[in-house]
JSON list of C-alpha atoms in Angstrom, two decimals:
[
{"chain": "I", "resi": 1, "resn": "UNK", "atom": "CA", "xyz": [-34.14, 18.31, 6.12]},
{"chain": "I", "resi": 2, "resn": "UNK", "atom": "CA", "xyz": [-33.45, 18.79, 10.34]},
{"chain": "I", "resi": 3, "resn": "UNK", "atom": "CA", "xyz": [-29.83, 17.37, 10.50]},
{"chain": "I", "resi": 4, "resn": "UNK", "atom": "CA", "xyz": [-29.36, 13.77, 11.72]},
{"chain": "I", "resi": 5, "resn": "UNK", "atom": "CA", "xyz": [-28.88, 14.07, 15.53]},
{"chain": "I", "resi": 6, "resn": "UNK", "atom": "CA", "xyz": [-27.34, 10.39, 16.31]},
{"chain": "I", "resi": 7, "resn": "UNK", "atom": "CA", "xyz": [-23.92, 9.76, 17.63]},
{"chain": "I", "resi": 8, "resn": "UNK", "atom": "CA", "xyz": [-20.77, 9.58, 15.17]},
{"chain": "I", "resi": 9, "resn": "UNK", "atom": "CA", "xyz": [-19.61, 5.60, 15.10]},
{"chain": "I", "resi": 10, "resn": "UNK", "atom": "CA", "xyz": [-15.84, 5.87, 16.79]},
{"chain": "I", "resi": 11, "resn": "UNK", "atom": "CA", "xyz": [-13.08, 6.05, 15.85]},
{"chain": "I", "resi": 12, "resn": "UNK", "atom": "CA", "xyz": [-11.35, 3.07, 14.16]},
{"chain": "I", "resi": 13, "resn": "UNK", "atom": "CA", "xyz": [-9.08, 1.19, 16.68]},
{"chain": "I", "resi": 14, "resn": "UNK", "atom": "CA", "xyz": [-5.79, 0.92, 15.77]},
{"chain": "I", "resi": 15, "resn": "UNK", "atom": "CA", "xyz": [-4.09, -1.40, 12.81]},
{"chain": "I", "resi": 16, "resn": "UNK", "atom": "CA", "xyz": [-1.92, -3.82, 14.69]},
{"chain": "I", "resi": 17, "resn": "UNK", "atom": "CA", "xyz": [1.87, -4.22, 12.80]},
{"chain": "I", "resi": 18, "resn": "UNK", "atom": "CA", "xyz": [2.47, -6.69, 10.14]},
{"chain": "I", "resi": 19, "resn": "UNK", "atom": "CA", "xyz": [-1.18, -7.55, 9.81]},
{"chain": "I", "resi": 20, "resn": "UNK", "atom": "CA", "xyz": [-2.76, -6.13, 6.75]},
{"chain": "I", "resi": 21, "resn": "UNK", "atom": "CA", "xyz": [-6.50, -5.27, 6.57]},
{"chain": "I", "resi": 22, "resn": "UNK", "atom": "CA", "xyz": [-8.54, -6.75, 3.41]},
{"chain": "I", "resi": 23, "resn": "UNK", "atom": "CA", "xyz": [-12.38, -5.77, 5.31]},
{"chain": "I", "resi": 24, "resn": "UNK", "atom": "CA", "xyz": [-13.01, -3.09, 7.67]},
{"chain": "I", "resi": 25, "resn": "UNK", "atom": "CA", "xyz": [-16.12, -2.07, 9.17]},
{"chain": "I", "resi": 26, "resn": "UNK", "atom": "CA", "xyz": [-16.75, -0.31, 12.51]},
{"chain": "I", "resi": 27, "resn": "UNK", "atom": "CA", "xyz": [-20.21, 0.43, 14.40]},
{"chain": "I", "resi": 28, "resn": "UNK", "atom": "CA", "xyz": [-21.41, 0.72, 17.52]},
{"chain": "I", "resi": 29, "resn": "UNK", "atom": "CA", "xyz": [-17.59, -0.40, 18.14]},
{"chain": "I", "resi": 30, "resn": "UNK", "atom": "CA", "xyz": [-17.57, -3.72, 16.14]},
{"chain": "I", "resi": 31, "resn": "UNK", "atom": "CA", "xyz": [-15.32, -4.40, 13.75]},
{"chain": "I", "resi": 32, "resn": "UNK", "atom": "CA", "xyz": [-15.08, -7.04, 10.94]},
{"chain": "I", "resi": 33, "resn": "UNK", "atom": "CA", "xyz": [-11.69, -7.98, 9.09]},
{"chain": "I", "resi": 34, "resn": "UNK", "atom": "CA", "xyz": [-9.83, -10.58, 8.07]},
{"chain": "I", "resi": 35, "resn": "UNK", "atom": "CA", "xyz": [-6.12, -10.34, 8.83]},
{"chain": "I", "resi": 36, "resn": "UNK", "atom": "CA", "xyz": [-2.92, -12.18, 7.40]},
{"chain": "I", "resi": 37, "resn": "UNK", "atom": "CA", "xyz": [-0.23, -12.12, 9.83]},
{"chain": "I", "resi": 38, "resn": "UNK", "atom": "CA", "xyz": [3.74, -12.77, 10.03]},
{"chain": "I", "resi": 39, "resn": "UNK", "atom": "CA", "xyz": [4.70, -15.52, 11.18]},
{"chain": "I", "resi": 40, "resn": "UNK", "atom": "CA", "xyz": [4.73, -13.88, 14.82]},
{"chain": "I", "resi": 41, "resn": "UNK", "atom": "CA", "xyz": [1.39, -14.32, 15.32]},
{"chain": "I", "resi": 42, "resn": "UNK", "atom": "CA", "xyz": [2.67, -17.23, 17.56]},
{"chain": "I", "resi": 43, "resn": "UNK", "atom": "CA", "xyz": [3.42, -15.74, 19.69]},
{"chain": "I", "resi": 44, "resn": "UNK", "atom": "CA", "xyz": [0.93, -14.72, 22.73]},
{"chain": "I", "resi": 45, "resn": "UNK", "atom": "CA", "xyz": [1.66, -11.50, 22.87]},
{"chain": "I", "resi": 46, "resn": "UNK", "atom": "CA", "xyz": [2.09, -10.87, 19.42]},
{"chain": "I", "resi": 47, "resn": "UNK", "atom": "CA", "xyz": [-0.16, -8.57, 17.69]},
{"chain": "I", "resi": 48, "resn": "UNK", "atom": "CA", "xyz": [-1.59, -10.89, 15.31]},
{"chain": "I", "resi": 49, "resn": "UNK", "atom": "CA", "xyz": [-3.11, -12.83, 18.62]},
{"chain": "I", "resi": 50, "resn": "UNK", "atom": "CA", "xyz": [-4.00, -9.57, 20.12]},
{"chain": "I", "resi": 51, "resn": "UNK", "atom": "CA", "xyz": [-6.34, -8.23, 17.11]},
{"chain": "I", "resi": 52, "resn": "UNK", "atom": "CA", "xyz": [-7.81, -12.27, 17.87]},
{"chain": "I", "resi": 53, "resn": "UNK", "atom": "CA", "xyz": [-8.82, -11.38, 21.32]},
{"chain": "I", "resi": 54, "resn": "UNK", "atom": "CA", "xyz": [-10.23, -8.37, 20.20]},
{"chain": "I", "resi": 55, "resn": "UNK", "atom": "CA", "xyz": [-12.06, -9.90, 17.40]},
{"chain": "I", "resi": 56, "resn": "UNK", "atom": "CA", "xyz": [-13.49, -12.15, 20.35]},
{"chain": "I", "resi": 57, "resn": "UNK", "atom": "CA", "xyz": [-14.35, -9.31, 22.36]},
{"chain": "I", "resi": 58, "resn": "UNK", "atom": "CA", "xyz": [-16.07, -8.10, 19.11]},
{"chain": "I", "resi": 59, "resn": "UNK", "atom": "CA", "xyz": [-18.05, -11.15, 18.70]},
{"chain": "I", "resi": 60, "resn": "UNK", "atom": "CA", "xyz": [-19.01, -11.27, 22.22]},
{"chain": "I", "resi": 61, "resn": "UNK", "atom": "CA", "xyz": [-20.92, -7.52, 21.57]},
{"chain": "I", "resi": 62, "resn": "UNK", "atom": "CA", "xyz": [-22.53, -8.74, 18.65]},
{"chain": "I", "resi": 63, "resn": "UNK", "atom": "CA", "xyz": [-24.04, -11.50, 20.55]},
{"chain": "I", "resi": 64, "resn": "UNK", "atom": "CA", "xyz": [-25.29, -8.74, 22.94]},
{"chain": "I", "resi": 65, "resn": "UNK", "atom": "CA", "xyz": [-26.78, -6.81, 20.55]},
{"chain": "I", "resi": 66, "resn": "UNK", "atom": "CA", "xyz": [-28.37, -10.04, 18.73]},
{"chain": "I", "resi": 67, "resn": "UNK", "atom": "CA", "xyz": [-30.16, -10.62, 21.91]},
{"chain": "I", "resi": 68, "resn": "UNK", "atom": "CA", "xyz": [-31.36, -6.82, 22.55]},
{"chain": "I", "resi": 69, "resn": "UNK", "atom": "CA", "xyz": [-32.75, -7.29, 19.33]},
{"chain": "I", "resi": 70, "resn": "UNK", "atom": "CA", "xyz": [-34.53, -10.92, 20.39]},
{"chain": "I", "resi": 71, "resn": "UNK", "atom": "CA", "xyz": [-36.11, -8.90, 23.58]},
{"chain": "I", "resi": 72, "resn": "UNK", "atom": "CA", "xyz": [-37.51, -6.52, 21.60]},
{"chain": "I", "resi": 73, "resn": "UNK", "atom": "CA", "xyz": [-39.62, -9.11, 19.49]},
{"chain": "I", "resi": 74, "resn": "UNK", "atom": "CA", "xyz": [-43.79, -9.44, 20.11]},
{"chain": "I", "resi": 75, "resn": "UNK", "atom": "CA", "xyz": [-45.58, -12.60, 20.20]},
{"chain": "I", "resi": 76, "resn": "UNK", "atom": "CA", "xyz": [-49.46, -13.07, 20.01]},
{"chain": "I", "resi": 77, "resn": "UNK", "atom": "CA", "xyz": [-50.25, -16.51, 20.07]},
{"chain": "I", "resi": 78, "resn": "UNK", "atom": "CA", "xyz": [-52.90, -18.42, 18.96]},
{"chain": "I", "resi": 79, "resn": "UNK", "atom": "CA", "xyz": [-53.35, -15.67, 15.46]},
{"chain": "I", "resi": 80, "resn": "UNK", "atom": "CA", "xyz": [-54.14, -16.14, 13.10]},
{"chain": "I", "resi": 81, "resn": "UNK", "atom": "CA", "xyz": [-55.33, -19.42, 13.88]},
{"chain": "I", "resi": 82, "resn": "UNK", "atom": "CA", "xyz": [-55.38, -21.32, 17.08]},
{"chain": "I", "resi": 83, "resn": "UNK", "atom": "CA", "xyz": [-52.47, -23.46, 17.60]},
{"chain": "I", "resi": 84, "resn": "UNK", "atom": "CA", "xyz": [-50.23, -20.86, 15.67]},
{"chain": "I", "resi": 85, "resn": "UNK", "atom": "CA", "xyz": [-47.58, -18.96, 17.86]},
{"chain": "I", "resi": 86, "resn": "UNK", "atom": "CA", "xyz": [-47.25, -15.40, 15.41]},
{"chain": "I", "resi": 87, "resn": "UNK", "atom": "CA", "xyz": [-43.56, -13.12, 16.34]},
{"chain": "I", "resi": 88, "resn": "UNK", "atom": "CA", "xyz": [-43.91, -10.06, 15.55]},
{"chain": "I", "resi": 89, "resn": "UNK", "atom": "CA", "xyz": [-41.10, -8.18, 14.04]},
{"chain": "I", "resi": 90, "resn": "UNK", "atom": "CA", "xyz": [-42.39, -4.77, 13.75]},
{"chain": "I", "resi": 91, "resn": "UNK", "atom": "CA", "xyz": [-41.19, -3.44, 17.10]},
{"chain": "I", "resi": 92, "resn": "UNK", "atom": "CA", "xyz": [-37.56, -3.51, 15.18]},
{"chain": "I", "resi": 93, "resn": "UNK", "atom": "CA", "xyz": [-38.87, -0.68, 13.12]},
{"chain": "I", "resi": 94, "resn": "UNK", "atom": "CA", "xyz": [-40.83, 1.02, 15.55]},
{"chain": "I", "resi": 95, "resn": "UNK", "atom": "CA", "xyz": [-37.73, 2.47, 18.01]},
{"chain": "I", "resi": 96, "resn": "UNK", "atom": "CA", "xyz": [-34.51, 4.17, 16.08]},
{"chain": "I", "resi": 97, "resn": "UNK", "atom": "CA", "xyz": [-32.28, 2.82, 18.17]},
{"chain": "I", "resi": 98, "resn": "UNK", "atom": "CA", "xyz": [-33.52, -0.57, 17.54]},
{"chain": "I", "resi": 99, "resn": "UNK", "atom": "CA", "xyz": [-33.37, -0.06, 13.80]},
{"chain": "I", "resi": 100, "resn": "UNK", "atom": "CA", "xyz": [-30.33, 1.41, 13.78]},
{"chain": "I", "resi": 101, "resn": "UNK", "atom": "CA", "xyz": [-29.09, -1.24, 15.75]},
{"chain": "I", "resi": 102, "resn": "UNK", "atom": "CA", "xyz": [-30.84, -4.06, 13.25]},
{"chain": "I", "resi": 103, "resn": "UNK", "atom": "CA", "xyz": [-29.21, -2.50, 10.15]},
{"chain": "I", "resi": 104, "resn": "UNK", "atom": "CA", "xyz": [-25.98, -2.76, 11.98]},
{"chain": "I", "resi": 105, "resn": "UNK", "atom": "CA", "xyz": [-26.56, -5.65, 12.74]},
{"chain": "I", "resi": 106, "resn": "UNK", "atom": "CA", "xyz": [-27.06, -7.25, 8.97]},
{"chain": "I", "resi": 107, "resn": "UNK", "atom": "CA", "xyz": [-24.26, -5.48, 7.31]},
{"chain": "I", "resi": 108, "resn": "UNK", "atom": "CA", "xyz": [-22.34, -7.44, 9.97]},
{"chain": "I", "resi": 109, "resn": "UNK", "atom": "CA", "xyz": [-23.74, -11.07, 9.51]},
{"chain": "I", "resi": 110, "resn": "UNK", "atom": "CA", "xyz": [-23.57, -9.87, 5.80]},
{"chain": "I", "resi": 111, "resn": "UNK", "atom": "CA", "xyz": [-20.08, -9.57, 5.28]},
{"chain": "I", "resi": 112, "resn": "UNK", "atom": "CA", "xyz": [-19.06, -11.96, 7.84]},
{"chain": "I", "resi": 113, "resn": "UNK", "atom": "CA", "xyz": [-21.06, -14.70, 6.15]},
{"chain": "I", "resi": 114, "resn": "UNK", "atom": "CA", "xyz": [-20.02, -13.46, 2.33]},
{"chain": "I", "resi": 115, "resn": "UNK", "atom": "CA", "xyz": [-16.26, -13.82, 3.96]},
{"chain": "I", "resi": 116, "resn": "UNK", "atom": "CA", "xyz": [-15.69, -10.08, 3.26]},
{"chain": "I", "resi": 117, "resn": "UNK", "atom": "CA", "xyz": [-17.10, -9.71, -0.01]},
{"chain": "I", "resi": 118, "resn": "UNK", "atom": "CA", "xyz": [-19.95, -7.08, -0.49]},
{"chain": "I", "resi": 119, "resn": "UNK", "atom": "CA", "xyz": [-22.99, -8.50, -2.82]},
{"chain": "I", "resi": 120, "resn": "UNK", "atom": "CA", "xyz": [-23.75, -6.12, -5.91]},
{"chain": "I", "resi": 121, "resn": "UNK", "atom": "CA", "xyz": [-27.57, -6.90, -5.44]},
{"chain": "I", "resi": 122, "resn": "UNK", "atom": "CA", "xyz": [-29.63, -7.57, -2.63]},
{"chain": "I", "resi": 123, "resn": "UNK", "atom": "CA", "xyz": [-33.19, -8.77, -3.77]},
{"chain": "I", "resi": 124, "resn": "UNK", "atom": "CA", "xyz": [-36.12, -8.25, -1.09]},
{"chain": "I", "resi": 125, "resn": "UNK", "atom": "CA", "xyz": [-39.48, -10.28, -1.44]},
{"chain": "I", "resi": 126, "resn": "UNK", "atom": "CA", "xyz": [-42.29, -9.25, -1.17]},
{"chain": "I", "resi": 127, "resn": "UNK", "atom": "CA", "xyz": [-43.24, -7.90, 1.34]},
{"chain": "I", "resi": 128, "resn": "UNK", "atom": "CA", "xyz": [-41.48, -7.93, 4.09]},
{"chain": "I", "resi": 129, "resn": "UNK", "atom": "CA", "xyz": [-37.95, -7.89, 2.14]},
{"chain": "I", "resi": 130, "resn": "UNK", "atom": "CA", "xyz": [-38.42, -4.30, 1.48]},
{"chain": "I", "resi": 131, "resn": "UNK", "atom": "CA", "xyz": [-39.07, -3.69, 5.35]},
{"chain": "I", "resi": 132, "resn": "UNK", "atom": "CA", "xyz": [-35.04, -3.75, 6.15]},
{"chain": "I", "resi": 133, "resn": "UNK", "atom": "CA", "xyz": [-33.41, -4.68, 2.19]},
{"chain": "I", "resi": 134, "resn": "UNK", "atom": "CA", "xyz": [-33.38, -1.01, 0.95]},
{"chain": "I", "resi": 135, "resn": "UNK", "atom": "CA", "xyz": [-31.74, 0.57, 4.01]},
{"chain": "I", "resi": 136, "resn": "UNK", "atom": "CA", "xyz": [-29.14, -2.58, 4.12]},
{"chain": "I", "resi": 137, "resn": "UNK", "atom": "CA", "xyz": [-28.50, -2.36, 0.31]},
{"chain": "I", "resi": 138, "resn": "UNK", "atom": "CA", "xyz": [-27.46, 1.19, 0.80]},
{"chain": "I", "resi": 139, "resn": "UNK", "atom": "CA", "xyz": [-25.10, -0.02, 4.22]},
{"chain": "I", "resi": 140, "resn": "UNK", "atom": "CA", "xyz": [-23.14, -1.90, 1.80]},
{"chain": "I", "resi": 141, "resn": "UNK", "atom": "CA", "xyz": [-23.01, 0.30, -1.13]},
{"chain": "I", "resi": 142, "resn": "UNK", "atom": "CA", "xyz": [-25.41, -2.54, -3.26]},
{"chain": "I", "resi": 143, "resn": "UNK", "atom": "CA", "xyz": [-28.65, -2.05, -5.34]},
{"chain": "I", "resi": 144, "resn": "UNK", "atom": "CA", "xyz": [-31.97, -3.11, -4.35]},
{"chain": "I", "resi": 145, "resn": "UNK", "atom": "CA", "xyz": [-34.32, -5.28, -7.10]},
{"chain": "I", "resi": 146, "resn": "UNK", "atom": "CA", "xyz": [-37.99, -5.92, -5.27]},
{"chain": "I", "resi": 147, "resn": "UNK", "atom": "CA", "xyz": [-39.53, -9.43, -6.51]},
{"chain": "I", "resi": 148, "resn": "UNK", "atom": "CA", "xyz": [-42.98, -9.45, -6.35]},
{"chain": "I", "resi": 149, "resn": "UNK", "atom": "CA", "xyz": [-46.15, -11.22, -7.04]},
{"chain": "I", "resi": 150, "resn": "UNK", "atom": "CA", "xyz": [-46.97, -11.91, -10.51]},
{"chain": "I", "resi": 151, "resn": "UNK", "atom": "CA", "xyz": [-48.67, -8.64, -12.26]},
{"chain": "I", "resi": 152, "resn": "UNK", "atom": "CA", "xyz": [-46.96, -6.21, -9.55]},
{"chain": "I", "resi": 153, "resn": "UNK", "atom": "CA", "xyz": [-44.16, -5.15, -12.08]},
{"chain": "I", "resi": 154, "resn": "UNK", "atom": "CA", "xyz": [-43.91, -3.31, -15.11]},
{"chain": "I", "resi": 155, "resn": "UNK", "atom": "CA", "xyz": [-41.63, -4.35, -18.40]},
{"chain": "I", "resi": 156, "resn": "UNK", "atom": "CA", "xyz": [-40.79, -7.60, -19.34]},
{"chain": "I", "resi": 157, "resn": "UNK", "atom": "CA", "xyz": [-39.99, -9.79, -16.26]},
{"chain": "I", "resi": 158, "resn": "UNK", "atom": "CA", "xyz": [-38.88, -13.40, -15.34]},
{"chain": "I", "resi": 159, "resn": "UNK", "atom": "CA", "xyz": [-40.82, -15.42, -13.38]},
{"chain": "I", "resi": 160, "resn": "UNK", "atom": "CA", "xyz": [-41.08, -18.58, -11.23]},
{"chain": "I", "resi": 161, "resn": "UNK", "atom": "CA", "xyz": [-43.89, -20.50, -9.27]},
{"chain": "I", "resi": 162, "resn": "UNK", "atom": "CA", "xyz": [-43.79, -22.23, -5.86]},
{"chain": "I", "resi": 163, "resn": "UNK", "atom": "CA", "xyz": [-45.95, -24.04, -3.78]},
{"chain": "I", "resi": 164, "resn": "UNK", "atom": "CA", "xyz": [-48.09, -22.21, -0.90]},
{"chain": "I", "resi": 165, "resn": "UNK", "atom": "CA", "xyz": [-50.47, -24.14, 1.94]},
{"chain": "I", "resi": 166, "resn": "UNK", "atom": "CA", "xyz": [-53.74, -23.18, -0.68]},
{"chain": "I", "resi": 167, "resn": "UNK", "atom": "CA", "xyz": [-51.57, -23.85, -4.25]},
{"chain": "I", "resi": 168, "resn": "UNK", "atom": "CA", "xyz": [-49.18, -22.48, -6.66]},
{"chain": "I", "resi": 169, "resn": "UNK", "atom": "CA", "xyz": [-48.10, -18.98, -6.93]},
{"chain": "I", "resi": 170, "resn": "UNK", "atom": "CA", "xyz": [-45.45, -17.27, -8.57]},
{"chain": "I", "resi": 171, "resn": "UNK", "atom": "CA", "xyz": [-42.91, -14.21, -8.29]},
{"chain": "I", "resi": 172, "resn": "UNK", "atom": "CA", "xyz": [-41.29, -12.72, -10.56]},
{"chain": "I", "resi": 173, "resn": "UNK", "atom": "CA", "xyz": [-38.39, -10.31, -11.65]},
{"chain": "I", "resi": 174, "resn": "UNK", "atom": "CA", "xyz": [-37.27, -7.50, -13.87]},
{"chain": "I", "resi": 175, "resn": "UNK", "atom": "CA", "xyz": [-35.69, -8.58, -16.43]},
{"chain": "I", "resi": 176, "resn": "UNK", "atom": "CA", "xyz": [-32.81, -5.67, -16.42]},
{"chain": "I", "resi": 177, "resn": "UNK", "atom": "CA", "xyz": [-32.91, -6.01, -12.14]},
{"chain": "I", "resi": 178, "resn": "UNK", "atom": "CA", "xyz": [-29.39, -8.31, -11.94]},
{"chain": "I", "resi": 179, "resn": "UNK", "atom": "CA", "xyz": [-26.69, -8.42, -15.14]},
{"chain": "I", "resi": 180, "resn": "UNK", "atom": "CA", "xyz": [-25.03, -11.62, -15.55]},
{"chain": "I", "resi": 181, "resn": "UNK", "atom": "CA", "xyz": [-22.20, -12.52, -12.83]},
{"chain": "I", "resi": 182, "resn": "UNK", "atom": "CA", "xyz": [-23.72, -9.88, -10.39]},
{"chain": "I", "resi": 183, "resn": "UNK", "atom": "CA", "xyz": [-22.98, -10.83, -6.76]},
{"chain": "I", "resi": 184, "resn": "UNK", "atom": "CA", "xyz": [-26.81, -11.46, -5.09]},
{"chain": "I", "resi": 185, "resn": "UNK", "atom": "CA", "xyz": [-28.22, -11.81, -1.65]},
{"chain": "I", "resi": 186, "resn": "UNK", "atom": "CA", "xyz": [-31.72, -13.14, -1.44]},
{"chain": "I", "resi": 187, "resn": "UNK", "atom": "CA", "xyz": [-33.28, -11.09, 2.06]},
{"chain": "I", "resi": 188, "resn": "UNK", "atom": "CA", "xyz": [-36.80, -11.97, 3.25]},
{"chain": "I", "resi": 189, "resn": "UNK", "atom": "CA", "xyz": [-38.08, -11.74, 7.16]},
{"chain": "I", "resi": 190, "resn": "UNK", "atom": "CA", "xyz": [-38.27, -15.20, 7.82]},
{"chain": "I", "resi": 191, "resn": "UNK", "atom": "CA", "xyz": [-37.89, -18.43, 6.55]},
{"chain": "I", "resi": 192, "resn": "UNK", "atom": "CA", "xyz": [-40.73, -20.58, 7.09]},
{"chain": "I", "resi": 193, "resn": "UNK", "atom": "CA", "xyz": [-41.05, -23.91, 4.15]},
{"chain": "I", "resi": 194, "resn": "UNK", "atom": "CA", "xyz": [-38.25, -22.34, 1.84]},
{"chain": "I", "resi": 195, "resn": "UNK", "atom": "CA", "xyz": [-40.47, -22.16, -0.63]},
{"chain": "I", "resi": 196, "resn": "UNK", "atom": "CA", "xyz": [-40.31, -18.22, -1.51]},
{"chain": "I", "resi": 197, "resn": "UNK", "atom": "CA", "xyz": [-36.79, -18.10, -1.02]},
{"chain": "I", "resi": 198, "resn": "UNK", "atom": "CA", "xyz": [-36.19, -21.19, -3.53]},
{"chain": "I", "resi": 199, "resn": "UNK", "atom": "CA", "xyz": [-38.52, -19.32, -5.96]},
{"chain": "I", "resi": 200, "resn": "UNK", "atom": "CA", "xyz": [-36.27, -16.00, -5.33]},
{"chain": "I", "resi": 201, "resn": "UNK", "atom": "CA", "xyz": [-33.01, -18.23, -5.93]},
{"chain": "I", "resi": 202, "resn": "UNK", "atom": "CA", "xyz": [-34.15, -19.44, -8.91]},
{"chain": "I", "resi": 203, "resn": "UNK", "atom": "CA", "xyz": [-35.42, -15.92, -10.64]},
{"chain": "I", "resi": 204, "resn": "UNK", "atom": "CA", "xyz": [-31.76, -14.44, -9.86]},
{"chain": "I", "resi": 205, "resn": "UNK", "atom": "CA", "xyz": [-30.17, -17.97, -11.75]},
{"chain": "I", "resi": 206, "resn": "UNK", "atom": "CA", "xyz": [-32.96, -17.30, -14.34]},
{"chain": "I", "resi": 207, "resn": "UNK", "atom": "CA", "xyz": [-31.36, -13.63, -14.94]},
{"chain": "I", "resi": 208, "resn": "UNK", "atom": "CA", "xyz": [-27.35, -14.76, -14.54]},
{"chain": "I", "resi": 209, "resn": "UNK", "atom": "CA", "xyz": [-26.75, -13.72, -11.55]},
{"chain": "I", "resi": 210, "resn": "UNK", "atom": "CA", "xyz": [-24.80, -15.17, -9.09]},
{"chain": "I", "resi": 211, "resn": "UNK", "atom": "CA", "xyz": [-26.35, -16.53, -5.59]},
{"chain": "I", "resi": 212, "resn": "UNK", "atom": "CA", "xyz": [-23.93, -16.11, -2.70]},
{"chain": "I", "resi": 213, "resn": "UNK", "atom": "CA", "xyz": [-26.69, -16.84, -0.20]},
{"chain": "I", "resi": 214, "resn": "UNK", "atom": "CA", "xyz": [-29.89, -16.11, 1.68]},
{"chain": "I", "resi": 215, "resn": "UNK", "atom": "CA", "xyz": [-30.14, -13.93, 4.84]},
{"chain": "I", "resi": 216, "resn": "UNK", "atom": "CA", "xyz": [-33.39, -14.22, 6.81]},
{"chain": "I", "resi": 217, "resn": "UNK", "atom": "CA", "xyz": [-33.75, -12.63, 10.08]},
{"chain": "I", "resi": 218, "resn": "UNK", "atom": "CA", "xyz": [-35.68, -15.31, 11.53]},
{"chain": "I", "resi": 219, "resn": "UNK", "atom": "CA", "xyz": [-36.02, -19.57, 10.92]},
{"chain": "I", "resi": 220, "resn": "UNK", "atom": "CA", "xyz": [-39.24, -21.67, 11.79]},
{"chain": "I", "resi": 221, "resn": "UNK", "atom": "CA", "xyz": [-36.23, -24.56, 12.04]},
{"chain": "I", "resi": 222, "resn": "UNK", "atom": "CA", "xyz": [-38.67, -27.35, 12.18]},
{"chain": "I", "resi": 223, "resn": "UNK", "atom": "CA", "xyz": [-39.66, -26.74, 9.19]},
{"chain": "I", "resi": 224, "resn": "UNK", "atom": "CA", "xyz": [-36.67, -27.28, 7.72]},
{"chain": "I", "resi": 225, "resn": "UNK", "atom": "CA", "xyz": [-37.28, -25.16, 5.03]},
{"chain": "I", "resi": 226, "resn": "UNK", "atom": "CA", "xyz": [-33.15, -24.58, 4.23]},
{"chain": "I", "resi": 227, "resn": "UNK", "atom": "CA", "xyz": [-33.34, -27.96, 3.10]},
{"chain": "I", "resi": 228, "resn": "UNK", "atom": "CA", "xyz": [-34.86, -26.40, -0.45]},
{"chain": "I", "resi": 229, "resn": "UNK", "atom": "CA", "xyz": [-32.11, -23.55, -0.95]},
{"chain": "I", "resi": 230, "resn": "UNK", "atom": "CA", "xyz": [-29.10, -23.66, -3.26]},
{"chain": "I", "resi": 231, "resn": "UNK", "atom": "CA", "xyz": [-26.77, -21.51, -1.39]},
{"chain": "I", "resi": 232, "resn": "UNK", "atom": "CA", "xyz": [-25.71, -21.25, 2.30]},
{"chain": "I", "resi": 233, "resn": "UNK", "atom": "CA", "xyz": [-28.18, -19.56, 4.29]},
{"chain": "I", "resi": 234, "resn": "UNK", "atom": "CA", "xyz": [-28.14, -16.95, 7.71]},
{"chain": "I", "resi": 235, "resn": "UNK", "atom": "CA", "xyz": [-30.72, -16.73, 10.25]},
{"chain": "I", "resi": 236, "resn": "UNK", "atom": "CA", "xyz": [-29.65, -13.06, 12.36]},
{"chain": "I", "resi": 237, "resn": "UNK", "atom": "CA", "xyz": [-31.94, -13.76, 15.37]},
{"chain": "I", "resi": 238, "resn": "UNK", "atom": "CA", "xyz": [-31.60, -17.84, 15.97]},
{"chain": "I", "resi": 239, "resn": "UNK", "atom": "CA", "xyz": [-32.78, -19.64, 19.24]},
{"chain": "I", "resi": 240, "resn": "UNK", "atom": "CA", "xyz": [-29.41, -19.36, 20.73]},
{"chain": "I", "resi": 241, "resn": "UNK", "atom": "CA", "xyz": [-29.30, -15.41, 20.56]},
{"chain": "I", "resi": 242, "resn": "UNK", "atom": "CA", "xyz": [-32.07, -15.28, 22.82]}
]
């Protein structure tokens, strides 16, 4: 197998004195960390205040990456039926650099969203949650568990129902996919009505997992799907990132 020729990530920025780093993540020159500074952080030129300024610059860079990802999306009006504007996320995976940026941005979003706490398991929804869920799980040092339609998984399973436009459907997860007490994040490409994500959250709780929240690439916010979810929700690419 040929060696990856992509450039190495930049070195870690220097850690200011009197600041303890509890979480540190660097990719594309980005870092996310929470710090506890000494009382000198009230001084304008203190190391703690300089680190806060650096964080402001970092999140500005993250916003730029999100804009770039948003620009990669394609729209197909009147598909698959009249009155529908279909947003195609597949270009995010077609180019190596864009795909890499997507996974890095999602990783940073998880660390920010969960206050630096990494999930033990990512649960991906059938089927587009499978496109990025395993890669993101690897970056986070977590396991990956697929949620699939009824009859697609072998062995003992847990099941939850959800409503679709044409009636009821069922999601299943393997009974040993999550251990009791493990921290779990549910991921999917888009949240619309929220029914399928809510069913996945129910499956996590049935197996005794600690549901940290839900992560999506896109959201159809006018459908108010997040109102059905019982844990925090974060969307990577919102209208604000265009």
